[in-house]
Short mmCIF file of C-alpha atoms and ligand atoms in Angstrom, two decimals:
data_model
loop_
_atom_site.label_atom_id
_atom_site.label_comp_id
_atom_site.label_asym_id
_atom_site.label_seq_id
_atom_site.Cartn_x
_atom_site.Cartn_y
_atom_site.Cartn_z
CA UNK A 1 24.02 2.98 2.74
CA UNK A 2 21.92 6.07 1.95
CA UNK A 3 18.18 5.34 1.89
CA UNK A 4 18.02 6.67 -1.66
CA UNK A 5 20.51 3.99 -2.74
CA UNK A 6 18.56 1.31 -0.88
CA UNK A 7 15.44 2.34 -2.76
CA UNK A 8 17.24 2.19 -6.12
CA UNK A 9 18.43 -1.30 -5.25
CA UNK A 10 14.91 -2.42 -4.37
CA UNK A 11 13.60 -1.10 -7.69
CA UNK A 12 16.27 -2.92 -9.68
CA UNK A 13 15.82 -6.07 -7.59
CA UNK A 14 12.10 -6.00 -8.44
CA UNK A 15 12.98 -5.93 -12.13
CA UNK A 16 15.83 -8.44 -12.03
CA UNK A 17 13.83 -11.13 -10.22
CA UNK A 18 10.51 -10.78 -12.04
CA UNK A 19 8.53 -8.81 -9.47
CA UNK A 20 7.80 -5.53 -11.28
CA UNK A 21 8.57 -4.36 -14.82
CA UNK A 22 8.04 -0.91 -16.31
CA UNK A 23 4.95 -1.12 -18.51
CA UNK A 24 5.49 -1.19 -22.29
CA UNK A 25 9.22 -1.30 -21.67
CA UNK A 26 10.25 -2.11 -25.25
CA UNK A 27 8.53 1.13 -26.26
CA UNK A 28 10.47 3.02 -23.58
CA UNK A 29 7.77 2.62 -20.97
CA UNK A 30 4.63 4.50 -19.99
CA UNK A 31 5.04 6.94 -17.12
CA UNK A 32 3.75 5.70 -13.77
CA UNK A 33 2.36 2.45 -15.15
CA UNK A 34 3.91 -0.87 -14.16
CA UNK A 35 3.46 -4.57 -14.86
CA UNK A 36 3.83 -7.31 -12.28
CA UNK A 37 6.02 -10.23 -13.32
CA UNK A 38 5.92 -13.90 -12.44
CA UNK A 39 7.04 -13.35 -8.83
CA UNK A 40 5.23 -10.06 -8.39
CA UNK A 41 1.84 -11.44 -9.31
CA UNK A 42 2.18 -14.22 -6.72
CA UNK A 43 3.15 -11.78 -3.97
CA UNK A 44 0.35 -9.44 -5.01
CA UNK A 45 -2.20 -12.26 -5.04
CA UNK A 46 -1.09 -13.34 -1.58
CA UNK A 47 -1.44 -9.78 -0.24
CA UNK A 48 -4.93 -9.62 -1.71
CA UNK A 49 -5.84 -13.01 -0.29
CA UNK A 50 -4.59 -12.00 3.17
CA UNK A 51 -6.70 -8.85 3.06
CA UNK A 52 -9.78 -10.50 1.53
CA UNK A 53 -9.82 -13.35 4.00
CA UNK A 54 -9.19 -11.01 6.93
CA UNK A 55 -12.37 -9.20 5.89
CA UNK A 56 -14.80 -11.82 4.68
CA UNK A 57 -13.67 -14.89 6.65
CA UNK A 58 -12.97 -13.22 9.98
CA UNK A 59 -16.08 -11.02 9.98
CA UNK A 60 -19.45 -12.70 9.64
CA UNK A 61 -21.00 -9.36 8.76
CA UNK A 62 -18.67 -8.51 5.86
CA UNK A 63 -19.25 -9.77 2.32
CA UNK A 64 -17.49 -9.01 -0.93
CA UNK A 65 -18.48 -7.75 -4.36
CA UNK A 66 -16.79 -7.13 -7.69
CA UNK A 67 -18.34 -4.13 -9.40
CA UNK A 68 -17.57 -2.89 -12.92
CA UNK A 69 -14.86 -0.31 -13.60
CA UNK A 70 -17.18 1.62 -15.88
CA UNK A 71 -20.11 3.19 -14.08
CA UNK A 72 -22.83 5.66 -14.89
CA UNK A 73 -21.15 9.10 -15.18
CA UNK A 74 -23.65 10.71 -12.80
CA UNK A 75 -22.11 8.61 -10.03
CA UNK A 76 -18.98 10.77 -10.26
CA UNK A 77 -21.02 13.93 -10.27
CA UNK A 78 -22.86 12.77 -7.15
CA UNK A 79 -19.69 11.69 -5.37
CA UNK A 80 -18.08 15.07 -6.01
CA UNK A 81 -15.26 13.71 -8.16
CA UNK A 82 -16.24 15.65 -11.30
CA UNK A 83 -16.14 18.98 -9.48
CA UNK A 84 -13.63 18.46 -6.73
CA UNK A 85 -11.25 15.56 -7.38
CA UNK A 86 -8.47 17.98 -8.17
CA UNK A 87 -4.82 18.54 -7.38
CA UNK A 88 -3.35 22.05 -7.30
CA UNK A 89 -0.66 22.15 -9.96
CA UNK A 90 2.07 24.65 -10.71
CA UNK A 91 4.58 24.83 -13.58
CA UNK A 92 8.12 26.10 -13.59
CA UNK A 93 8.47 28.32 -16.65
CA UNK A 94 12.17 27.57 -17.13
CA UNK A 95 12.23 23.78 -16.83
CA UNK A 96 8.65 23.38 -18.12
CA UNK A 97 8.21 20.81 -15.35
CA UNK A 98 4.88 20.45 -13.61
CA UNK A 99 4.51 19.95 -9.84
CA UNK A 100 1.81 19.60 -7.26
CA UNK A 101 1.84 22.82 -5.25
CA UNK A 102 0.82 20.97 -2.09
CA UNK A 103 3.65 18.45 -2.54
CA UNK A 104 6.23 21.22 -2.95
CA UNK A 105 5.08 22.74 0.34
CA UNK A 106 4.94 19.39 2.11
CA UNK A 107 8.50 18.71 0.99
CA UNK A 108 9.50 22.06 2.46
CA UNK A 109 7.88 21.03 5.77
CA UNK A 110 9.84 17.78 5.63
CA UNK A 111 13.05 19.79 5.13
CA UNK A 112 12.44 21.61 8.42
CA UNK A 113 11.86 18.24 10.11
CA UNK A 114 15.12 16.95 8.65
CA UNK A 115 17.02 19.97 9.90
CA UNK A 116 15.61 19.49 13.40
CA UNK A 117 16.41 15.77 13.37
CA UNK A 118 19.98 16.44 12.23
CA UNK A 119 20.50 18.80 15.18
CA UNK A 120 19.11 16.14 17.53
CA UNK A 121 21.36 13.40 16.10
CA UNK A 122 24.43 15.67 16.33
CA UNK A 123 23.67 16.57 19.93
CA UNK A 124 22.96 12.94 20.87
CA UNK A 125 26.45 12.05 19.61
CA UNK A 126 28.04 14.94 21.47
CA UNK A 127 26.37 14.31 24.85
CA UNK A 128 26.27 10.51 24.77
CA UNK A 129 24.35 8.84 27.61
CA UNK A 130 23.67 12.16 29.32
CA UNK A 131 21.57 13.36 26.37
CA UNK A 132 18.02 14.39 27.19
CA UNK A 133 16.25 14.65 23.83
CA UNK A 134 13.05 16.22 25.13
CA UNK A 135 14.95 18.94 26.95
CA UNK A 136 17.18 19.56 23.93
CA UNK A 137 14.17 19.95 21.63
CA UNK A 138 12.52 22.33 24.11
CA UNK A 139 15.55 24.59 24.67
CA UNK A 140 18.03 24.49 21.78
CA UNK A 141 17.90 27.84 19.97
CA UNK A 142 18.41 26.46 16.48
CA UNK A 143 15.84 23.69 16.93
CA UNK A 144 13.34 26.21 18.28
CA UNK A 145 13.94 28.50 15.32
CA UNK A 146 13.31 25.68 12.82
CA UNK A 147 10.28 24.49 14.79
CA UNK A 148 8.74 27.97 14.83
CA UNK A 149 9.22 28.33 11.08
CA UNK A 150 7.80 24.88 10.49
CA UNK A 151 4.74 25.49 12.65
CA UNK A 152 4.03 28.82 10.97
CA UNK A 153 4.34 27.26 7.52
CA UNK A 154 2.13 24.35 8.53
CA UNK A 155 -0.56 26.67 9.85
CA UNK A 156 -0.50 28.83 6.73
CA UNK A 157 -0.53 25.80 4.44
CA UNK A 158 -3.46 24.13 6.26
CA UNK A 159 -5.49 27.32 6.05
CA UNK A 160 -4.77 27.72 2.32
CA UNK A 161 -5.72 24.10 1.61
CA UNK A 162 -8.88 24.27 3.69
CA UNK A 163 -9.94 27.47 1.94
CA UNK A 164 -8.88 26.14 -1.48
CA UNK A 165 -6.89 29.35 -1.83
CA UNK A 166 -4.67 28.79 -4.88
CA UNK A 167 -3.17 32.31 -4.82
CA UNK A 168 -2.04 31.77 -1.25
CA UNK A 169 -0.49 28.39 -2.13
CA UNK A 170 1.60 30.12 -4.81
CA UNK A 171 2.55 32.90 -2.40
CA UNK A 172 3.73 30.32 0.15
CA UNK A 173 5.95 28.75 -2.52
CA UNK A 174 7.42 32.18 -3.33
CA UNK A 175 7.83 33.22 0.32
CA UNK A 176 9.54 29.96 1.23
CA UNK A 177 11.85 30.48 -1.76
CA UNK A 178 11.10 26.99 -3.05
CA UNK A 179 13.03 26.36 -6.26
CA UNK A 180 12.36 23.95 -9.11
CA UNK A 181 14.64 20.93 -8.54
CA UNK A 182 15.39 20.83 -12.27
CA UNK A 183 15.99 24.49 -13.28
CA UNK A 184 16.84 25.76 -9.79
CA UNK A 185 14.69 28.86 -10.43
CA UNK A 186 11.63 30.40 -8.78
CA UNK A 187 9.93 31.29 -12.04
CA UNK A 188 6.54 29.78 -11.14
CA UNK A 189 3.21 30.02 -12.95
CA UNK A 190 -0.09 30.48 -11.12
CA UNK A 191 -1.53 27.48 -9.31
CA UNK A 192 -4.41 25.78 -11.15
CA UNK A 193 -6.75 22.94 -10.30
CA UNK A 194 -6.35 19.75 -12.33
CA UNK A 195 -8.95 16.96 -12.32
CA UNK A 196 -7.42 13.54 -11.82
CA UNK A 197 -10.06 11.40 -13.51
CA UNK A 198 -9.39 9.71 -16.85
CA UNK A 199 -12.32 9.84 -19.21
CA UNK A 200 -13.28 7.94 -22.32
CA UNK A 201 -16.36 7.55 -24.49
CA UNK A 202 -18.95 4.81 -24.50
CA UNK A 203 -21.00 4.09 -27.60
CA UNK A 204 -20.47 5.32 -31.17
CA UNK A 205 -20.43 9.04 -31.93
CA UNK A 206 -23.35 8.58 -34.36
CA UNK A 207 -25.50 7.41 -31.44
CA UNK A 208 -24.31 10.24 -29.26
CA UNK A 209 -21.40 8.86 -27.30
CA UNK A 210 -21.47 9.26 -23.55
CA UNK A 211 -18.44 10.55 -21.65
CA UNK A 212 -17.61 8.09 -18.94
CA UNK A 213 -14.81 7.86 -16.41
CA UNK A 214 -12.38 5.19 -15.36
CA UNK A 215 -13.13 4.88 -11.66
CA UNK A 216 -10.68 6.77 -9.44
CA UNK A 217 -11.71 4.64 -6.42
CA UNK A 218 -13.54 1.36 -6.04
CA UNK A 219 -15.69 2.69 -3.19
CA UNK A 220 -18.48 4.12 -5.33
CA UNK A 221 -19.19 0.66 -6.78
CA UNK A 222 -19.91 -0.42 -3.21
CA UNK A 223 -22.13 2.56 -2.37
CA UNK A 224 -24.38 2.13 -5.39
CA UNK A 225 -24.75 -1.60 -4.65
CA UNK A 226 -25.15 -1.40 -0.90
CA UNK A 227 -28.90 -1.90 -0.91
CA UNK A 228 -28.70 -4.78 -3.44
CA UNK A 229 -26.26 -6.55 -1.13
CA UNK A 230 -28.16 -5.67 2.02
CA UNK A 231 -31.45 -7.01 0.68
CA UNK A 232 -30.20 -10.09 -1.17
CA UNK A 233 -27.75 -10.99 1.60
CA UNK A 234 -30.26 -10.18 4.37
CA UNK A 235 -27.58 -8.05 6.00
CA UNK A 236 -28.30 -6.12 9.17
CA UNK A 237 -26.52 -2.98 10.21
CA UNK A 238 -23.67 -2.90 11.14
CA UNK A 239 -22.33 -4.69 8.08
CA UNK A 240 -19.53 -4.25 5.57
CA UNK A 241 -18.90 -4.71 1.86
CA UNK A 242 -15.36 -5.41 0.64
CA UNK A 243 -13.98 -5.04 -2.84
CA UNK A 244 -10.61 -5.37 -4.56
CA UNK A 245 -10.11 -3.73 -7.93
CA UNK A 246 -8.31 -1.38 -10.23
CA UNK A 247 -8.54 2.39 -9.91
CA UNK A 248 -7.17 5.07 -12.22
CA UNK A 249 -5.87 8.56 -11.53
CA UNK A 250 -4.08 10.92 -13.86
CA UNK A 251 -1.47 11.75 -11.21
CA UNK A 252 0.54 14.89 -11.95
CA UNK A 253 3.51 13.91 -9.89
CA UNK A 254 4.04 10.25 -10.60
CA UNK A 255 7.23 9.29 -8.86
CA UNK A 256 8.68 6.76 -6.47
CA UNK A 257 8.11 3.66 -8.52
CA UNK A 258 4.83 1.90 -7.66
CA UNK A 259 4.06 4.32 -4.82
CA UNK A 260 2.10 6.70 -7.03
CA UNK A 261 0.75 5.11 -10.19
CA UNK A 262 -1.78 6.09 -12.80
CA UNK A 263 -3.33 2.61 -12.79
CA UNK A 264 -3.30 0.90 -9.40
CA UNK A 265 -5.29 -1.48 -7.26
CA UNK A 266 -7.28 -0.79 -4.12
CA UNK A 267 -8.72 -3.00 -1.40
CA UNK A 268 -11.62 -1.10 0.08
CA UNK A 269 -14.22 -1.93 2.67
CA UNK A 270 -17.23 0.22 3.45
CA UNK A 271 -18.76 -0.48 6.84
CA UNK A 272 -22.37 0.69 7.20
CA UNK A 273 -23.37 1.76 10.70
CA UNK A 274 -26.13 3.44 12.60
CA UNK A 275 -25.79 7.24 12.68
CA UNK A 276 -24.18 8.34 15.92
CA UNK A 277 -22.11 5.17 16.31
CA UNK A 278 -19.64 6.03 13.55
CA UNK A 279 -16.81 7.43 15.65
CA UNK A 280 -16.81 4.36 17.86
CA UNK A 281 -16.57 2.16 14.73
CA UNK A 282 -13.92 4.44 13.27
CA UNK A 283 -11.71 3.78 16.31
CA UNK A 284 -12.40 0.06 16.20
CA UNK A 285 -11.45 -0.13 12.52
CA UNK A 286 -8.28 1.87 13.15
CA UNK A 287 -7.15 -0.79 15.60
CA UNK A 288 -8.21 -3.75 13.47
CA UNK A 289 -6.38 -2.41 10.44
CA UNK A 290 -3.21 -1.53 12.33
CA UNK A 291 -3.10 -5.05 13.73
CA UNK A 292 -3.42 -6.48 10.20
CA UNK A 293 -0.33 -4.55 9.14
CA UNK A 294 1.65 -5.29 12.28
CA UNK A 295 1.03 -9.05 11.95
CA UNK A 296 3.39 -9.02 8.97
CA UNK A 297 6.19 -8.85 11.52
CA UNK A 298 8.29 -5.91 10.31
CA UNK A 299 8.17 -4.23 13.73
CA UNK A 300 5.53 -1.92 15.13
CA UNK A 301 7.89 1.05 14.78
CA UNK A 302 7.41 0.81 11.00
CA UNK A 303 3.81 2.07 11.30
CA UNK A 304 2.16 5.20 12.56
CA UNK A 305 -1.19 6.92 12.33
CA UNK A 306 -1.36 10.31 10.69
CA UNK A 307 -4.59 12.13 11.42
CA UNK A 308 -5.75 14.40 8.61
CA UNK A 309 -5.35 18.16 9.11
CA UNK A 310 -7.73 18.85 6.30
CA UNK A 311 -10.91 16.84 6.58
CA UNK A 312 -12.85 16.36 3.37
CA UNK A 313 -16.19 18.18 3.63
CA UNK A 314 -18.04 14.85 3.98
CA UNK A 315 -15.77 13.30 6.64
CA UNK A 316 -15.95 13.71 10.40
CA UNK A 317 -12.73 11.78 11.10
CA UNK A 318 -9.89 10.50 8.95
CA UNK A 319 -6.49 9.00 9.51
CA UNK A 320 -3.77 7.35 7.43
CA UNK A 321 -1.73 4.33 8.35
CA UNK A 322 1.76 5.29 7.29
CA UNK A 323 4.64 2.92 6.70
CA UNK A 324 8.34 3.70 7.02
CA UNK A 325 9.42 3.46 3.38
CA UNK A 326 13.06 4.11 2.34
CA UNK A 327 11.88 7.65 1.53
CA UNK A 328 10.21 8.27 4.91
CA UNK A 329 6.82 7.56 6.50
CA UNK A 330 4.19 7.40 3.73
CA UNK A 331 0.48 6.65 3.51
CA UNK A 332 -0.42 3.06 2.73
CA UNK A 333 -4.00 3.03 3.94
CA UNK A 334 -6.70 5.56 4.70
CA UNK A 335 -9.44 5.08 7.28
CA UNK A 336 -12.27 7.54 6.90
CA UNK A 337 -15.53 8.25 8.63
CA UNK A 338 -17.48 9.40 5.55
CA UNK A 339 -20.75 10.16 7.35
CA UNK A 340 -23.83 9.55 5.14
CA UNK A 341 -22.48 11.84 2.43
CA UNK A 342 -22.08 9.34 -0.43
CA UNK A 343 -25.36 7.51 0.12
CA UNK A 344 -27.29 10.78 0.50
CA UNK A 345 -25.73 12.13 -2.67
CA UNK A 346 -26.66 8.98 -4.62
CA UNK A 347 -30.16 9.20 -3.26
CA UNK A 348 -30.38 12.82 -4.40
CA UNK A 349 -28.87 12.31 -7.86
CA UNK A 350 -30.62 9.01 -8.68
CA UNK A 351 -33.95 10.05 -7.21
CA UNK A 352 -34.24 6.52 -5.69
CA UNK A 353 -34.91 5.80 -2.07
CA UNK A 354 -31.84 3.92 -0.84
CA UNK A 355 -32.52 4.17 2.87
CA UNK A 356 -32.01 1.21 5.14
CA UNK A 357 -34.99 -0.10 7.07
CA UNK A 358 -33.89 -1.00 10.56
CA UNK A 359 -36.25 -3.77 11.78
CA UNK A 360 -35.12 -3.39 15.38
CA UNK A 361 -35.82 0.34 15.53
CA UNK A 362 -38.70 0.10 13.08
CA UNK A 363 -37.39 3.11 11.20
CA UNK A 364 -35.60 3.97 7.97
CA UNK A 365 -32.36 5.92 7.83
CA UNK A 366 -29.34 6.56 5.66
CA UNK A 367 -26.45 4.64 7.22
CA UNK A 368 -23.16 6.27 8.09
CA UNK A 369 -20.03 4.74 6.61
CA UNK A 370 -16.56 3.91 7.87
CA UNK A 371 -14.21 3.19 5.03
CA UNK A 372 -10.90 1.35 5.12
CA UNK A 373 -9.02 1.89 1.88
CA UNK A 374 -5.62 0.34 1.24
CA UNK A 375 -3.48 0.32 -1.89
CA UNK A 376 -2.29 -3.10 -3.04
CA UNK A 377 0.72 -1.60 -4.79
CA UNK A 378 1.79 0.52 -1.83
CA UNK A 379 1.44 -2.49 0.45
CA UNK A 380 3.55 -4.45 -2.03
CA UNK A 381 6.19 -1.71 -1.98
CA UNK A 382 6.19 -1.53 1.81
CA UNK A 383 6.65 -5.29 2.05
CA UNK A 384 9.45 -5.36 -0.53
CA UNK A 385 11.21 -2.43 1.18
CA UNK A 386 11.05 -3.95 4.63
CA UNK A 387 12.04 -7.42 3.40
CA UNK A 388 15.07 -6.45 1.32
CA UNK A 389 18.32 -7.27 3.17
CA UNK A 390 21.94 -7.43 2.20
CA UNK A 391 23.81 -9.70 4.58
CA UNK A 392 27.45 -10.45 5.16
CA UNK A 393 27.94 -14.18 5.76
CA UNK A 394 30.45 -15.77 8.18
CA UNK A 395 32.36 -17.28 5.22
CA UNK A 396 33.06 -13.80 3.83
CA UNK A 397 30.44 -14.01 1.09
CA UNK A 398 27.39 -11.80 0.99
CA UNK A 399 23.80 -12.46 0.05
CA UNK A 400 20.69 -10.51 -0.88
CA UNK A 401 17.70 -12.00 0.86
CA UNK A 402 14.05 -11.02 0.78
CA UNK A 403 12.76 -11.71 4.27
CA UNK A 404 9.16 -11.78 3.11
CA UNK A 405 6.49 -12.94 5.55
CA UNK A 406 6.36 -16.67 4.72
CA UNK A 407 2.62 -16.58 4.08
CA UNK A 408 3.08 -13.96 1.36
CA UNK A 409 6.20 -15.37 -0.31
CA UNK A 410 5.64 -16.18 -4.02
CA UNK A 411 7.39 -19.55 -3.74
CA UNK A 412 7.15 -21.42 -0.45
CA UNK A 413 9.54 -24.28 -1.08
CA UNK A 414 12.40 -24.96 -3.48
CA UNK A 415 13.28 -28.58 -4.09
CA UNK A 416 16.90 -29.01 -5.12
CA UNK A 417 18.49 -32.29 -6.15
CA UNK A 418 22.17 -32.22 -5.11
CA UNK A 419 23.22 -33.51 -8.54
CA UNK A 420 21.41 -33.92 -11.84
CA UNK A 421 21.80 -37.72 -11.91
CA UNK A 422 21.59 -40.93 -9.88
CA UNK A 423 17.81 -40.68 -9.53
CA UNK A 424 17.94 -37.48 -7.43
CA UNK A 425 15.96 -35.32 -9.93
CA UNK A 426 13.26 -38.01 -10.07
CA UNK A 427 13.07 -38.12 -6.26
CA UNK A 428 12.85 -34.31 -6.13
CA UNK A 429 9.99 -34.31 -8.67
CA UNK A 430 8.20 -36.99 -6.65
CA UNK A 431 8.35 -34.74 -3.57
CA UNK A 432 7.03 -31.74 -5.52
CA UNK A 433 4.20 -33.85 -6.93
CA UNK A 434 3.05 -34.53 -3.39
CA UNK A 435 3.41 -31.00 -2.04
CA UNK A 436 2.31 -28.90 -5.03
CA UNK A 437 -1.36 -29.16 -4.04
CA UNK A 438 -0.64 -27.40 -0.78
CA UNK A 439 1.77 -24.64 -1.72
CA UNK A 440 3.85 -23.23 -4.52
CA UNK A 441 7.05 -25.26 -5.06
CA UNK A 442 9.92 -24.61 -7.43
CA UNK A 443 12.33 -27.16 -8.86
CA UNK A 444 15.93 -26.12 -9.59
CA UNK A 445 18.82 -28.36 -10.60
CA UNK A 446 21.16 -25.85 -12.28
CA UNK A 447 24.46 -24.64 -10.71
CA UNK A 448 25.93 -25.37 -7.29
CA UNK A 449 23.70 -25.71 -4.26
CA UNK A 450 25.11 -22.44 -2.92
CA UNK A 451 24.08 -20.53 -6.04
CA UNK A 452 20.66 -22.11 -5.98
CA UNK A 453 20.19 -21.05 -2.33
CA UNK A 454 21.16 -17.48 -3.32
CA UNK A 455 18.56 -17.48 -6.11
CA UNK A 456 15.85 -18.62 -3.70
CA UNK A 457 16.97 -16.08 -1.06
CA UNK A 458 16.63 -13.34 -3.66
CA UNK A 459 12.98 -14.18 -4.31
CA UNK A 460 12.22 -14.75 -0.64
CA UNK A 461 11.54 -18.51 -0.64
CA UNK A 462 11.23 -19.38 3.07
CA UNK A 463 12.35 -23.02 2.74
CA UNK A 464 14.65 -25.05 0.49
CA UNK A 465 15.12 -28.78 0.62
CA UNK A 466 18.08 -30.65 -0.76
CA UNK A 467 17.64 -34.15 -2.06
CA UNK A 468 20.91 -36.11 -1.80
CA UNK A 469 22.06 -39.70 -2.16
CA UNK A 470 21.20 -40.41 1.46
CA UNK A 471 17.58 -39.41 0.67
CA UNK A 472 17.25 -42.44 -1.58
CA UNK A 473 18.14 -44.66 1.39
CA UNK A 474 16.45 -43.03 4.39
CA UNK A 475 13.77 -40.86 2.68
CA UNK A 476 15.01 -37.78 4.56
CA UNK A 477 15.99 -34.39 3.12
CA UNK A 478 17.89 -31.34 4.33
CA UNK A 479 15.50 -28.51 5.14
CA UNK A 480 17.05 -25.04 5.07
CA UNK A 481 15.50 -22.00 6.69
CA UNK A 482 15.89 -18.81 4.60
CA UNK A 483 16.40 -16.38 7.48
CA UNK A 484 18.59 -18.37 9.86
CA UNK A 485 20.15 -20.52 7.10
CA UNK A 486 19.99 -23.35 9.61
CA UNK A 487 19.61 -26.81 8.17
CA UNK A 488 17.90 -29.82 9.66
CA UNK A 489 17.39 -33.34 8.45
CA UNK A 490 13.71 -34.24 8.20
CA UNK A 491 11.74 -37.21 6.85
CA UNK A 492 9.97 -36.50 3.56
CA UNK A 493 6.74 -37.71 5.15
CA UNK A 494 6.90 -34.86 7.70
CA UNK A 495 7.57 -32.05 5.21
CA UNK A 496 3.95 -31.16 4.67
CA UNK A 497 3.25 -31.00 8.39
CA UNK A 498 6.34 -28.92 9.11
CA UNK A 499 5.98 -26.42 6.28
CA UNK A 500 2.29 -26.03 5.47
CA UNK A 501 1.42 -24.47 8.77
CA UNK A 502 4.32 -22.00 8.73
CA UNK A 503 3.62 -20.71 5.22
CA UNK A 504 -0.15 -20.57 5.19
CA UNK A 505 -2.27 -17.45 5.15
CA UNK A 506 -4.53 -19.22 7.65
CA UNK A 507 -1.71 -19.18 10.19
CA UNK A 508 -1.15 -15.49 9.58
CA UNK A 509 -4.87 -14.83 9.97
CA UNK A 510 -4.90 -16.65 13.30
CA UNK A 511 -2.45 -14.10 14.71
CA UNK A 512 -4.93 -11.25 14.17
CA UNK A 513 -8.04 -13.01 15.35
N1 GAP B 1 -11.93 5.59 -1.35
C1 GAP B 1 -10.99 6.37 -0.65
C2 GAP B 1 -9.76 6.56 -1.37
O1 GAP B 1 -9.62 6.24 -2.53
P1 GAP B 1 -7.35 7.51 -1.07
O2 GAP B 1 -6.62 7.94 0.18
O3 GAP B 1 -7.41 8.45 -2.20
O4 GAP B 1 -8.80 7.10 -0.58
C3 GAP B 1 -6.68 5.02 -0.74
O5 GAP B 1 -6.72 6.14 -1.57
C4 GAP B 1 -5.40 4.27 -0.93
O6 GAP B 1 -5.20 3.97 -2.32
C5 GAP B 1 -4.14 5.05 -0.54
O7 GAP B 1 -3.89 4.93 0.84
C6 GAP B 1 -3.07 4.36 -1.37
O8 GAP B 1 -2.60 3.19 -0.73
C7 GAP B 1 -3.82 3.97 -2.62
N2 GAP B 1 -3.54 4.94 -3.70
C8 GAP B 1 -4.17 6.11 -3.93
N3 GAP B 1 -3.66 6.71 -5.01
C9 GAP B 1 -2.69 5.90 -5.49
C10 GAP B 1 -1.80 5.95 -6.61
N4 GAP B 1 -1.83 6.97 -7.45
N5 GAP B 1 -0.93 4.94 -6.79
C11 GAP B 1 -0.91 3.89 -5.94
N6 GAP B 1 -1.73 3.78 -4.88
C12 GAP B 1 -2.61 4.77 -4.65
#
């Protein structure tokens, strides 16, 4: 099945089973804004819990905060967002559609990559076992031609972005003969900068309302509180502050479902270190974060680092952790060495001394910061994409199963009485009443057992138990494993011991310790 079709299926599965709904749907929706349904909110909460606990439980020197979304507007001036949090946009005069100029060029780069990969796949088929991919890439005339064009484009693009040269970005689009996907024409406007922050007003106009911004990242709430936390928590460098919260960006190109939203959620951690040690910490955090992702069990080949070509003026190292989505490798998390830029800027704009006093060195300095910044929604999408499976069963039937990591699954256990009578529903309820304190259980008595299994597979429930007439005699139930579909007979008294460990976030955390 084409990856595009897989993605469409994942989107409709999210809607059909209560994971994600388009926002304001009965009013025809609101572009790039989504609501999480009854299953989605559980999965999202579990992702957040996994991240939060991996930060504040596993690291003695990391604590959390929850800062307000509204902040003093000068914060965004100091951070550079008012002047420089821009995307280069371009319009097609015929279709009246608006695009990000950088995205159009990046898509063109991806087209060259696709062409090269197609040549490689074709040759691999032709030569079979004798195929030497490295040699083919180094010598095949067509591959070399594509690679040369790609490299030249990449070089030109990086230079234009680094120099903020909007005229050159437009010229690249013209020279590469990039057409509007809607009108098919090359009738492009100039490239302009567009600020991504949403603004609103605080206070009544009579009092002189103040223009304030909806935060485009949670990080600044950490920076402006770092000294409060350091002093009240008696923290010593190196230490970190973690935060989960909403962020807002007026994205120009809002596509690909919850990948790029206008309202989204971030999990950010700022790690404050001694100047000069930041690159060492940057590498440590790269490894810690990659391990966190890999522990989800989708296969290490689903992740890769992508080092930034264009470093922000305040960063001295930056990388993305990319995940293999149905539409290619895409950024899920950014890890940035932000130097002392943000803290120095806040010191300058606020006029307050926010230096750290290092008791061991007996000196004050502005700490350097390593940031790990991951999107909850993108993580959600990566997990849904990698978990979605359509399987052909030995009996000729097929099933859709979400092979979610058990610790993140919205429902951990479904309790199914074989029939709706003879005391089986009561027994099933009794079992739920015992287990509901430990994990999320669901009761279902409607339809055949087969149909009920399919419903649980579709929402990713790792275990189902069937309560039958025999249960009333021997107090045992049939425990079914979602992935293997194997069934075993187990005593009710052992259920907690068998399941709790396998579905707990604690168990997942132990694998990354
Ligand atoms: N404080 C640094 C920062 O905000 P970023 O790379 O702009 O860095 C970090 O964002 C993460 O936030 C991204 O890796 C992504 O997962 C998520 N993110 C950013 N913009 C998003 C959007 N429009 N929709 C969904 N997630 C987004």
